[in-house]
PDB file of N, CA, C and O in Angstrom:
ATOM      1  N   MET A  62      11.414  41.249  15.859  1.00 88.00           N
ATOM      2  CA  MET A  62      11.142  42.446  15.102  1.00 88.00           C
ATOM      3  C   MET A  62       9.638  42.544  14.869  1.00 88.00           C
ATOM      4  O   MET A  62       8.998  41.580  14.480  1.00 88.00           O
ATOM      5  N   ARG A  63       9.102  43.696  15.094  1.00 89.00           N
ATOM      6  CA  ARG A  63       7.685  43.921  14.855  1.00 89.00           C
ATOM      7  C   ARG A  63       7.484  44.546  13.493  1.00 89.00           C
ATOM      8  O   ARG A  63       8.180  45.475  13.120  1.00 89.00           O
ATOM      9  N   VAL A  64       6.524  43.994  12.759  1.00 89.00           N
ATOM     10  CA  VAL A  64       6.202  44.499  11.429  1.00 89.00           C
ATOM     11  C   VAL A  64       4.690  44.468  11.282  1.00 89.00           C
ATOM     12  O   VAL A  64       4.025  43.533  11.735  1.00 89.00           O
ATOM     13  N   THR A  65       4.149  45.456  10.636  1.00 93.00           N
ATOM     14  CA  THR A  65       2.722  45.471  10.339  1.00 93.00           C
ATOM     15  C   THR A  65       2.539  45.015   8.897  1.00 93.00           C
ATOM     16  O   THR A  65       3.142  45.578   7.989  1.00 93.00           O
ATOM     17  N   LEU A  66       1.732  43.974   8.707  1.00 89.00           N
ATOM     18  CA  LEU A  66       1.451  43.441   7.378  1.00 89.00           C
ATOM     19  C   LEU A  66      -0.028  43.617   7.071  1.00 89.00           C
ATOM     20  O   LEU A  66      -0.868  43.506   7.954  1.00 89.00           O
ATOM     21  N   THR A  67      -0.327  43.838   5.814  1.00 95.00           N
ATOM     22  CA  THR A  67      -1.704  43.825   5.354  1.00 95.00           C
ATOM     23  C   THR A  67      -1.858  42.592   4.480  1.00 95.00           C
ATOM     24  O   THR A  67      -1.257  42.497   3.415  1.00 95.00           O
ATOM     25  N   LEU A  68      -2.634  41.638   4.970  1.00 95.00           N
ATOM     26  CA  LEU A  68      -2.834  40.372   4.265  1.00 95.00           C
ATOM     27  C   LEU A  68      -4.171  40.396   3.534  1.00 95.00           C
ATOM     28  O   LEU A  68      -5.148  40.961   4.026  1.00 95.00           O
ATOM     29  N   ASP A  69      -4.211  39.769   2.391  1.00 96.00           N
ATOM     30  CA  ASP A  69      -5.489  39.572   1.708  1.00 96.00           C
ATOM     31  C   ASP A  69      -6.361  38.692   2.589  1.00 96.00           C
ATOM     32  O   ASP A  69      -5.865  37.857   3.354  1.00 96.00           O
ATOM     33  N   ASP A  70      -7.665  38.875   2.481  1.00 96.00           N
ATOM     34  CA  ASP A  70      -8.596  38.135   3.343  1.00 96.00           C
ATOM     35  C   ASP A  70      -8.438  36.627   3.212  1.00 96.00           C
ATOM     36  O   ASP A  70      -8.466  35.904   4.215  1.00 96.00           O
ATOM     37  N   ASP A  71      -8.261  36.136   1.974  1.00 96.00           N
ATOM     38  CA  ASP A  71      -8.154  34.690   1.785  1.00 96.00           C
ATOM     39  C   ASP A  71      -6.863  34.138   2.390  1.00 96.00           C
ATOM     40  O   ASP A  71      -6.851  33.050   2.955  1.00 96.00           O
ATOM     41  N   VAL A  72      -5.781  34.918   2.318  1.00 96.00           N
ATOM     42  CA  VAL A  72      -4.508  34.478   2.894  1.00 96.00           C
ATOM     43  C   VAL A  72      -4.618  34.447   4.422  1.00 96.00           C
ATOM     44  O   VAL A  72      -4.202  33.475   5.063  1.00 96.00           O
ATOM     45  N   ALA A  73      -5.183  35.486   4.989  1.00 96.00           N
ATOM     46  CA  ALA A  73      -5.346  35.536   6.444  1.00 96.00           C
ATOM     47  C   ALA A  73      -6.223  34.391   6.936  1.00 96.00           C
ATOM     48  O   ALA A  73      -5.920  33.756   7.946  1.00 96.00           O
ATOM     49  N   ALA A  74      -7.296  34.112   6.197  1.00 97.00           N
ATOM     50  CA  ALA A  74      -8.185  33.012   6.587  1.00 97.00           C
ATOM     51  C   ALA A  74      -7.468  31.674   6.518  1.00 97.00           C
ATOM     52  O   ALA A  74      -7.625  30.828   7.419  1.00 97.00           O
ATOM     53  N   ALA A  75      -6.665  31.457   5.473  1.00 96.00           N
ATOM     54  CA  ALA A  75      -5.929  30.198   5.348  1.00 96.00           C
ATOM     55  C   ALA A  75      -4.914  30.048   6.482  1.00 96.00           C
ATOM     56  O   ALA A  75      -4.755  28.960   7.045  1.00 96.00           O
ATOM     57  N   LEU A  76      -4.246  31.138   6.834  1.00 97.00           N
ATOM     58  CA  LEU A  76      -3.271  31.088   7.925  1.00 97.00           C
ATOM     59  C   LEU A  76      -3.965  30.833   9.263  1.00 97.00           C
ATOM     60  O   LEU A  76      -3.478  30.044  10.080  1.00 97.00           O
ATOM     61  N   ARG A  77      -5.093  31.486   9.480  1.00 97.00           N
ATOM     62  CA  ARG A  77      -5.841  31.245  10.730  1.00 97.00           C
ATOM     63  C   ARG A  77      -6.303  29.794  10.823  1.00 97.00           C
ATOM     64  O   ARG A  77      -6.246  29.175  11.886  1.00 97.00           O
ATOM     65  N   GLU A  78      -6.747  29.252   9.692  1.00 96.00           N
ATOM     66  CA  GLU A  78      -7.206  27.856   9.685  1.00 96.00           C
ATOM     67  C   GLU A  78      -6.053  26.908   9.987  1.00 96.00           C
ATOM     68  O   GLU A  78      -6.200  25.956  10.745  1.00 96.00           O
ATOM     69  N   ARG A  79      -4.883  27.158   9.389  1.00 96.00           N
ATOM     70  CA  ARG A  79      -3.704  26.330   9.685  1.00 96.00           C
ATOM     71  C   ARG A  79      -3.336  26.414  11.157  1.00 96.00           C
ATOM     72  O   ARG A  79      -2.997  25.413  11.784  1.00 96.00           O
ATOM     73  N   ALA A  80      -3.377  27.618  11.702  1.00 97.00           N
ATOM     74  CA  ALA A  80      -3.048  27.800  13.119  1.00 97.00           C
ATOM     75  C   ALA A  80      -4.035  27.039  13.999  1.00 97.00           C
ATOM     76  O   ALA A  80      -3.640  26.376  14.964  1.00 97.00           O
ATOM     77  N   ARG A  81      -5.315  27.093  13.641  1.00 96.00           N
ATOM     78  CA  ARG A  81      -6.335  26.391  14.425  1.00 96.00           C
ATOM     79  C   ARG A  81      -6.147  24.886  14.349  1.00 96.00           C
ATOM     80  O   ARG A  81      -6.162  24.188  15.366  1.00 96.00           O
ATOM     81  N   LEU A  82      -5.930  24.368  13.127  1.00 95.00           N
ATOM     82  CA  LEU A  82      -5.789  22.918  12.961  1.00 95.00           C
ATOM     83  C   LEU A  82      -4.530  22.380  13.639  1.00 95.00           C
ATOM     84  O   LEU A  82      -4.535  21.273  14.169  1.00 95.00           O
ATOM     85  N   ALA A  83      -3.456  23.157  13.591  1.00 95.00           N
ATOM     86  CA  ALA A  83      -2.190  22.708  14.190  1.00 95.00           C
ATOM     87  C   ALA A  83      -2.092  23.085  15.661  1.00 95.00           C
ATOM     88  O   ALA A  83      -1.132  22.695  16.334  1.00 95.00           O
ATOM     89  N   ASP A  84      -3.080  23.825  16.161  1.00 96.00           N
ATOM     90  CA  ASP A  84      -3.077  24.305  17.544  1.00 96.00           C
ATOM     91  C   ASP A  84      -1.778  25.055  17.848  1.00 96.00           C
ATOM     92  O   ASP A  84      -1.100  24.786  18.843  1.00 96.00           O
ATOM     93  N   LEU A  85      -1.447  25.978  16.943  1.00 96.00           N
ATOM     94  CA  LEU A  85      -0.239  26.793  17.069  1.00 96.00           C
ATOM     95  C   LEU A  85      -0.631  28.263  17.059  1.00 96.00           C
ATOM     96  O   LEU A  85      -1.668  28.635  16.505  1.00 96.00           O
ATOM     97  N   PRO A  86       0.227  29.114  17.616  1.00 97.00           N
ATOM     98  CA  PRO A  86      -0.051  30.556  17.545  1.00 97.00           C
ATOM     99  C   PRO A  86       0.013  31.050  16.105  1.00 97.00           C
ATOM    100  O   PRO A  86       0.800  30.556  15.290  1.00 97.00           O
ATOM    101  N   PHE A  87      -0.820  32.038  15.804  1.00 96.00           N
ATOM    102  CA  PHE A  87      -0.874  32.622  14.461  1.00 96.00           C
ATOM    103  C   PHE A  87       0.503  33.103  14.027  1.00 96.00           C
ATOM    104  O   PHE A  87       0.932  32.868  12.898  1.00 96.00           O
ATOM    105  N   LYS A  88       1.205  33.764  14.932  1.00 95.00           N
ATOM    106  CA  LYS A  88       2.544  34.287  14.630  1.00 95.00           C
ATOM    107  C   LYS A  88       3.483  33.184  14.167  1.00 95.00           C
ATOM    108  O   LYS A  88       4.233  33.343  13.200  1.00 95.00           O
ATOM    109  N   GLN A  89       3.447  32.039  14.829  1.00 96.00           N
ATOM    110  CA  GLN A  89       4.324  30.928  14.461  1.00 96.00           C
ATOM    111  C   GLN A  89       3.974  30.379  13.085  1.00 96.00           C
ATOM    112  O   GLN A  89       4.854  30.071  12.286  1.00 96.00           O
ATOM    113  N   VAL A  90       2.692  30.274  12.792  1.00 97.00           N
ATOM    114  CA  VAL A  90       2.263  29.765  11.484  1.00 97.00           C
ATOM    115  C   VAL A  90       2.702  30.721  10.374  1.00 97.00           C
ATOM    116  O   VAL A  90       3.186  30.292   9.328  1.00 97.00           O
ATOM    117  N   VAL A  91       2.565  32.019  10.602  1.00 96.00           N
ATOM    118  CA  VAL A  91       2.991  33.002   9.600  1.00 96.00           C
ATOM    119  C   VAL A  91       4.496  32.891   9.373  1.00 96.00           C
ATOM    120  O   VAL A  91       4.971  32.839   8.239  1.00 96.00           O
ATOM    121  N   ASN A  92       5.279  32.846  10.468  1.00 95.00           N
ATOM    122  CA  ASN A  92       6.730  32.739  10.327  1.00 95.00           C
ATOM    123  C   ASN A  92       7.151  31.455   9.626  1.00 95.00           C
ATOM    124  O   ASN A  92       8.017  31.472   8.739  1.00 95.00           O
ATOM    125  N   ASP A  93       6.554  30.327   9.997  1.00 93.00           N
ATOM    126  CA  ASP A  93       6.893  29.052   9.361  1.00 93.00           C
ATOM    127  C   ASP A  93       6.559  29.067   7.871  1.00 93.00           C
ATOM    128  O   ASP A  93       7.328  28.582   7.040  1.00 93.00           O
ATOM    129  N   THR A  94       5.406  29.626   7.535  1.00 93.00           N
ATOM    130  CA  THR A  94       4.982  29.696   6.138  1.00 93.00           C
ATOM    131  C   THR A  94       5.922  30.577   5.323  1.00 93.00           C
ATOM    132  O   THR A  94       6.314  30.217   4.205  1.00 93.00           O
ATOM    133  N   LEU A  95       6.314  31.708   5.879  1.00 92.00           N
ATOM    134  CA  LEU A  95       7.256  32.588   5.185  1.00 92.00           C
ATOM    135  C   LEU A  95       8.618  31.924   5.014  1.00 92.00           C
ATOM    136  O   LEU A  95       9.237  32.026   3.962  1.00 92.00           O
ATOM    137  N   ARG A  96       9.081  31.220   6.042  1.00 89.00           N
ATOM    138  CA  ARG A  96      10.365  30.516   5.932  1.00 89.00           C
ATOM    139  C   ARG A  96      10.329  29.479   4.816  1.00 89.00           C
ATOM    140  O   ARG A  96      11.260  29.364   4.031  1.00 89.00           O
ATOM    141  N   ARG A  97       9.258  28.690   4.775  1.00 86.00           N
ATOM    142  CA  ARG A  97       9.148  27.674   3.723  1.00 86.00           C
ATOM    143  C   ARG A  97       9.108  28.308   2.343  1.00 86.00           C
ATOM    144  O   ARG A  97       9.701  27.799   1.395  1.00 86.00           O
ATOM    145  N   GLY A  98       8.421  29.421   2.222  1.00 85.00           N
ATOM    146  CA  GLY A  98       8.319  30.092   0.933  1.00 85.00           C
ATOM    147  C   GLY A  98       9.624  30.730   0.488  1.00 85.00           C
ATOM    148  O   GLY A  98       9.910  30.809  -0.696  1.00 85.00           O
ATOM    149  N   LEU A  99      10.420  31.180   1.443  1.00 84.00           N
ATOM    150  CA  LEU A  99      11.670  31.852   1.113  1.00 84.00           C
ATOM    151  C   LEU A  99      12.837  30.902   0.923  1.00 84.00           C
ATOM    152  O   LEU A  99      13.824  31.249   0.301  1.00 84.00           O
ATOM    153  N   SER A 100      12.741  29.711   1.472  1.00 81.00           N
ATOM    154  CA  SER A 100      13.859  28.785   1.405  1.00 81.00           C
ATOM    155  C   SER A 100      13.402  27.434   0.874  1.00 81.00           C
ATOM    156  O   SER A 100      12.779  26.666   1.598  1.00 81.00           O
ATOM    157  N   PRO A 101      13.722  27.111  -0.385  1.00 67.00           N
ATOM    158  CA  PRO A 101      13.311  25.819  -0.940  1.00 67.00           C
ATOM    159  C   PRO A 101      13.820  24.636  -0.118  1.00 67.00           C
ATOM    160  O   PRO A 101      13.164  23.622  -0.024  1.00 67.00           O
ATOM    161  N   ALA A 102      14.969  24.773   0.517  1.00 62.00           N
ATOM    162  CA  ALA A 102      15.506  23.675   1.321  1.00 62.00           C
ATOM    163  C   ALA A 102      14.613  23.397   2.522  1.00 62.00           C
ATOM    164  O   ALA A 102      14.472  22.251   2.946  1.00 62.00           O
ATOM    165  N   LEU A 103      13.980  24.426   3.071  1.00 55.00           N
ATOM    166  CA  LEU A 103      13.093  24.244   4.216  1.00 55.00           C
ATOM    167  C   LEU A 103      11.683  23.854   3.799  1.00 55.00           C
ATOM    168  O   LEU A 103      10.874  23.484   4.628  1.00 55.00           O
ATOM    169  N   ALA A 104      11.394  23.929   2.523  1.00 52.00           N
ATOM    170  CA  ALA A 104      10.040  23.656   2.039  1.00 52.00           C
ATOM    171  C   ALA A 104       9.734  22.158   1.982  1.00 52.00           C
ATOM    172  O   ALA A 104       8.671  21.759   1.558  1.00 52.00           O
ATOM    173  N   GLY A 105      10.673  21.333   2.381  1.00 58.00           N
ATOM    174  CA  GLY A 105      10.421  19.906   2.385  1.00 58.00           C
ATOM    175  C   GLY A 105      10.748  19.234   1.074  1.00 58.00           C
ATOM    176  O   GLY A 105      10.327  18.120   0.829  1.00 58.00           O
ATOM    177  N   GLU A 106      11.486  19.939   0.220  1.00 60.00           N
ATOM    178  CA  GLU A 106      11.857  19.319  -1.040  1.00 60.00           C
ATOM    179  C   GLU A 106      12.910  18.256  -0.770  1.00 60.00           C
ATOM    180  O   GLU A 106      13.969  18.549  -0.241  1.00 60.00           O
ATOM    181  N   GLY A 107      12.593  17.054  -1.099  1.00 63.00           N
ATOM    182  CA  GLY A 107      13.527  15.966  -0.918  1.00 63.00           C
ATOM    183  C   GLY A 107      14.485  15.874  -2.085  1.00 63.00           C
ATOM    184  O   GLY A 107      14.494  16.730  -2.973  1.00 63.00           O
ATOM    185  N   PRO A 108      15.273  14.853  -2.072  1.00 69.00           N
ATOM    186  CA  PRO A 108      16.187  14.676  -3.198  1.00 69.00           C
ATOM    187  C   PRO A 108      15.393  14.439  -4.479  1.00 69.00           C
ATOM    188  O   PRO A 108      14.248  13.982  -4.448  1.00 69.00           O
ATOM    189  N   GLY A 109      16.006  14.765  -5.596  1.00 72.00           N
ATOM    190  CA  GLY A 109      15.333  14.583  -6.875  1.00 72.00           C
ATOM    191  C   GLY A 109      15.033  13.116  -7.143  1.00 72.00           C
ATOM    192  O   GLY A 109      15.439  12.228  -6.400  1.00 72.00           O
ATOM    193  N   TYR A 110      14.309  12.865  -8.159  1.00 78.00           N
ATOM    194  CA  TYR A 110      13.978  11.489  -8.510  1.00 78.00           C
ATOM    195  C   TYR A 110      14.549  11.175  -9.878  1.00 78.00           C
ATOM    196  O   TYR A 110      14.846  12.050 -10.668  1.00 78.00           O
ATOM    197  N   ARG A 111      14.690   9.900 -10.135  1.00 84.00           N
ATOM    198  CA  ARG A 111      15.222   9.452 -11.414  1.00 84.00           C
ATOM    199  C   ARG A 111      14.134   8.729 -12.183  1.00 84.00           C
ATOM    200  O   ARG A 111      13.353   7.977 -11.615  1.00 84.00           O
ATOM    201  N   VAL A 112      14.099   8.979 -13.460  1.00 85.00           N
ATOM    202  CA  VAL A 112      13.162   8.285 -14.331  1.00 85.00           C
ATOM    203  C   VAL A 112      13.926   7.148 -14.978  1.00 85.00           C
ATOM    204  O   VAL A 112      14.955   7.353 -15.613  1.00 85.00           O
ATOM    205  N   ARG A 113      13.433   5.943 -14.775  1.00 87.00           N
ATOM    206  CA  ARG A 113      14.090   4.777 -15.357  1.00 87.00           C
ATOM    207  C   ARG A 113      13.261   4.298 -16.543  1.00 87.00           C
ATOM    208  O   ARG A 113      12.127   3.837 -16.372  1.00 87.00           O
ATOM    209  N   PRO A 114      13.790   4.429 -17.737  1.00 85.00           N
ATOM    210  CA  PRO A 114      13.025   3.987 -18.905  1.00 85.00           C
ATOM    211  C   PRO A 114      12.888   2.469 -18.926  1.00 85.00           C
ATOM    212  O   PRO A 114      13.724   1.745 -18.379  1.00 85.00           O
ATOM    213  N   HIS A 115      11.824   2.024 -19.505  1.00 80.00           N
ATOM    214  CA  HIS A 115      11.621   0.580 -19.655  1.00 80.00           C
ATOM    215  C   HIS A 115      10.904   0.328 -20.977  1.00 80.00           C
ATOM    216  O   HIS A 115      10.285   1.213 -21.557  1.00 80.00           O
ATOM    217  N   ASP A 116      10.961  -0.890 -21.426  1.00 77.00           N
ATOM    218  CA  ASP A 116      10.326  -1.280 -22.673  1.00 77.00           C
ATOM    219  C   ASP A 116       8.813  -1.263 -22.487  1.00 77.00           C
ATOM    220  O   ASP A 116       8.279  -1.812 -21.524  1.00 77.00           O
ATOM    221  N   SER A 117       8.105  -0.610 -23.401  1.00 73.00           N
ATOM    222  CA  SER A 117       6.659  -0.488 -23.276  1.00 73.00           C
ATOM    223  C   SER A 117       5.918  -1.722 -23.769  1.00 73.00           C
ATOM    224  O   SER A 117       4.736  -1.871 -23.499  1.00 73.00           O
ATOM    225  N   GLY A 118       6.590  -2.565 -24.486  1.00 80.00           N
ATOM    226  CA  GLY A 118       5.943  -3.768 -24.972  1.00 80.00           C
ATOM    227  C   GLY A 118       5.255  -3.593 -26.315  1.00 80.00           C
ATOM    228  O   GLY A 118       4.700  -4.552 -26.849  1.00 80.00           O
ATOM    229  N   PHE A 119       5.237  -2.387 -26.875  1.00 80.00           N
ATOM    230  CA  PHE A 119       4.641  -2.183 -28.187  1.00 80.00           C
ATOM    231  C   PHE A 119       5.600  -2.636 -29.279  1.00 80.00           C
ATOM    232  O   PHE A 119       6.818  -2.541 -29.142  1.00 80.00           O
ATOM    233  N   ARG A 120       5.040  -3.111 -30.355  1.00 81.00           N
ATOM    234  CA  ARG A 120       5.861  -3.525 -31.490  1.00 81.00           C
ATOM    235  C   ARG A 120       6.451  -2.304 -32.181  1.00 81.00           C
ATOM    236  O   ARG A 120       5.874  -1.226 -32.119  1.00 81.00           O
ATOM    237  N   PRO A 121       7.566  -2.477 -32.848  1.00 81.00           N
ATOM    238  CA  PRO A 121       8.141  -1.357 -33.580  1.00 81.00           C
ATOM    239  C   PRO A 121       7.132  -0.806 -34.582  1.00 81.00           C
ATOM    240  O   PRO A 121       6.410  -1.559 -35.235  1.00 81.00           O
ATOM    241  N   GLY A 122       7.041   0.505 -34.652  1.00 81.00           N
ATOM    242  CA  GLY A 122       6.114   1.148 -35.577  1.00 81.00           C
ATOM    243  C   GLY A 122       4.798   1.545 -34.943  1.00 81.00           C
ATOM    244  O   GLY A 122       4.033   2.297 -35.524  1.00 81.00           O
ATOM    245  N   VAL A 123       4.484   1.053 -33.743  1.00 79.00           N
ATOM    246  CA  VAL A 123       3.249   1.429 -33.054  1.00 79.00           C
ATOM    247  C   VAL A 123       3.550   2.655 -32.196  1.00 79.00           C
ATOM    248  O   VAL A 123       4.408   2.613 -31.324  1.00 79.00           O
ATOM    249  N   ASP A 124       2.842   3.744 -32.486  1.00 80.00           N
ATOM    250  CA  ASP A 124       3.039   4.976 -31.737  1.00 80.00           C
ATOM    251  C   ASP A 124       2.015   5.006 -30.596  1.00 80.00           C
ATOM    252  O   ASP A 124       0.821   5.195 -30.833  1.00 80.00           O
ATOM    253  N   PRO A 125       2.444   4.827 -29.341  1.00 78.00           N
ATOM    254  CA  PRO A 125       1.477   4.793 -28.238  1.00 78.00           C
ATOM    255  C   PRO A 125       0.721   6.109 -28.070  1.00 78.00           C
ATOM    256  O   PRO A 125      -0.347   6.129 -27.469  1.00 78.00           O
ATOM    257  N   LEU A 126       1.246   7.200 -28.604  1.00 81.00           N
ATOM    258  CA  LEU A 126       0.548   8.479 -28.499  1.00 81.00           C
ATOM    259  C   LEU A 126      -0.634   8.564 -29.458  1.00 81.00           C
ATOM    260  O   LEU A 126      -1.458   9.462 -29.357  1.00 81.00           O
ATOM    261  N   ARG A 127      -0.721   7.626 -30.392  1.00 80.00           N
ATOM    262  CA  ARG A 127      -1.811   7.645 -31.372  1.00 80.00           C
ATOM    263  C   ARG A 127      -2.777   6.473 -31.186  1.00 80.00           C
ATOM    264  O   ARG A 127      -3.545   6.158 -32.081  1.00 80.00           O
ATOM    265  N   LEU A 128      -2.760   5.822 -30.040  1.00 78.00           N
ATOM    266  CA  LEU A 128      -3.642   4.674 -29.813  1.00 78.00           C
ATOM    267  C   LEU A 128      -5.112   5.064 -29.849  1.00 78.00           C
ATOM    268  O   LEU A 128      -5.945   4.309 -30.339  1.00 78.00           O
ATOM    269  N   ASN A 129      -5.450   6.245 -29.343  1.00 80.00           N
ATOM    270  CA  ASN A 129      -6.854   6.679 -29.408  1.00 80.00           C
ATOM    271  C   ASN A 129      -7.308   6.853 -30.851  1.00 80.00           C
ATOM    272  O   ASN A 129      -8.448   6.548 -31.184  1.00 80.00           O
ATOM    273  N   GLN A 130      -6.420   7.341 -31.685  1.00 79.00           N
ATOM    274  CA  GLN A 130      -6.750   7.502 -33.094  1.00 79.00           C
ATOM    275  C   GLN A 130      -7.018   6.139 -33.722  1.00 79.00           C
ATOM    276  O   GLN A 130      -7.948   5.959 -34.512  1.00 79.00           O
ATOM    277  N   LEU A 131      -6.228   5.161 -33.344  1.00 66.00           N
ATOM    278  CA  LEU A 131      -6.419   3.799 -33.853  1.00 66.00           C
ATOM    279  C   LEU A 131      -7.758   3.258 -33.394  1.00 66.00           C
ATOM    280  O   LEU A 131      -8.514   2.670 -34.168  1.00 66.00           O
ATOM    281  N   ASN A 132      -8.119   3.497 -32.144  1.00 73.00           N
ATOM    282  CA  ASN A 132      -9.396   3.038 -31.612  1.00 73.00           C
ATOM    283  C   ASN A 132     -10.549   3.734 -32.325  1.00 73.00           C
ATOM    284  O   ASN A 132     -11.570   3.095 -32.638  1.00 73.00           O
ATOM    285  N   ASP A 133     -10.429   5.033 -32.594  1.00 76.00           N
ATOM    286  CA  ASP A 133     -11.488   5.767 -33.278  1.00 76.00           C
ATOM    287  C   ASP A 133     -11.701   5.269 -34.702  1.00 76.00           C
ATOM    288  O   ASP A 133     -12.821   5.313 -35.214  1.00 76.00           O
ATOM    289  N   SER A 134     -10.655   4.794 -35.339  1.00 76.00           N
ATOM    290  CA  SER A 134     -10.781   4.348 -36.719  1.00 76.00           C
ATOM    291  C   SER A 134     -11.553   3.029 -36.823  1.00 76.00           C
ATOM    292  O   SER A 134     -11.973   2.663 -37.898  1.00 76.00           O
ATOM    293  N   ARG A 135     -11.741   2.331 -35.731  1.00 68.00           N
ATOM    294  CA  ARG A 135     -12.445   1.046 -35.741  1.00 68.00           C
ATOM    295  C   ARG A 135     -13.950   1.222 -35.755  1.00 68.00           C
ATOM    296  O   ARG A 135     -14.674   0.292 -36.030  1.00 68.00           O
ATOM    297  N   THR A 136     -14.446   2.410 -35.483  1.00 61.00           N
ATOM    298  CA  THR A 136     -15.913   2.601 -35.426  1.00 61.00           C
ATOM    299  C   THR A 136     -16.476   3.062 -36.739  1.00 61.00           C
ATOM    300  O   THR A 136     -15.866   3.470 -37.638  1.00 61.00           O
TER     301      THR A 136
END
């Protein structure tokens, strides 16, 4: 399908640069970029990650978010 697009200068320049670096036709780079943008599954999103909590080693009552305040009080 043929379509006429008007691209912002910075977008066109970025696409041309990608095409040059990958040694691919401009048309292919535009299509690949649009596919990735339209489909999160094609965007390279891998499986989610898990956060595993662990003991921070601070004694009870020590708020690690206020350590800078503790350091400032020493001066």
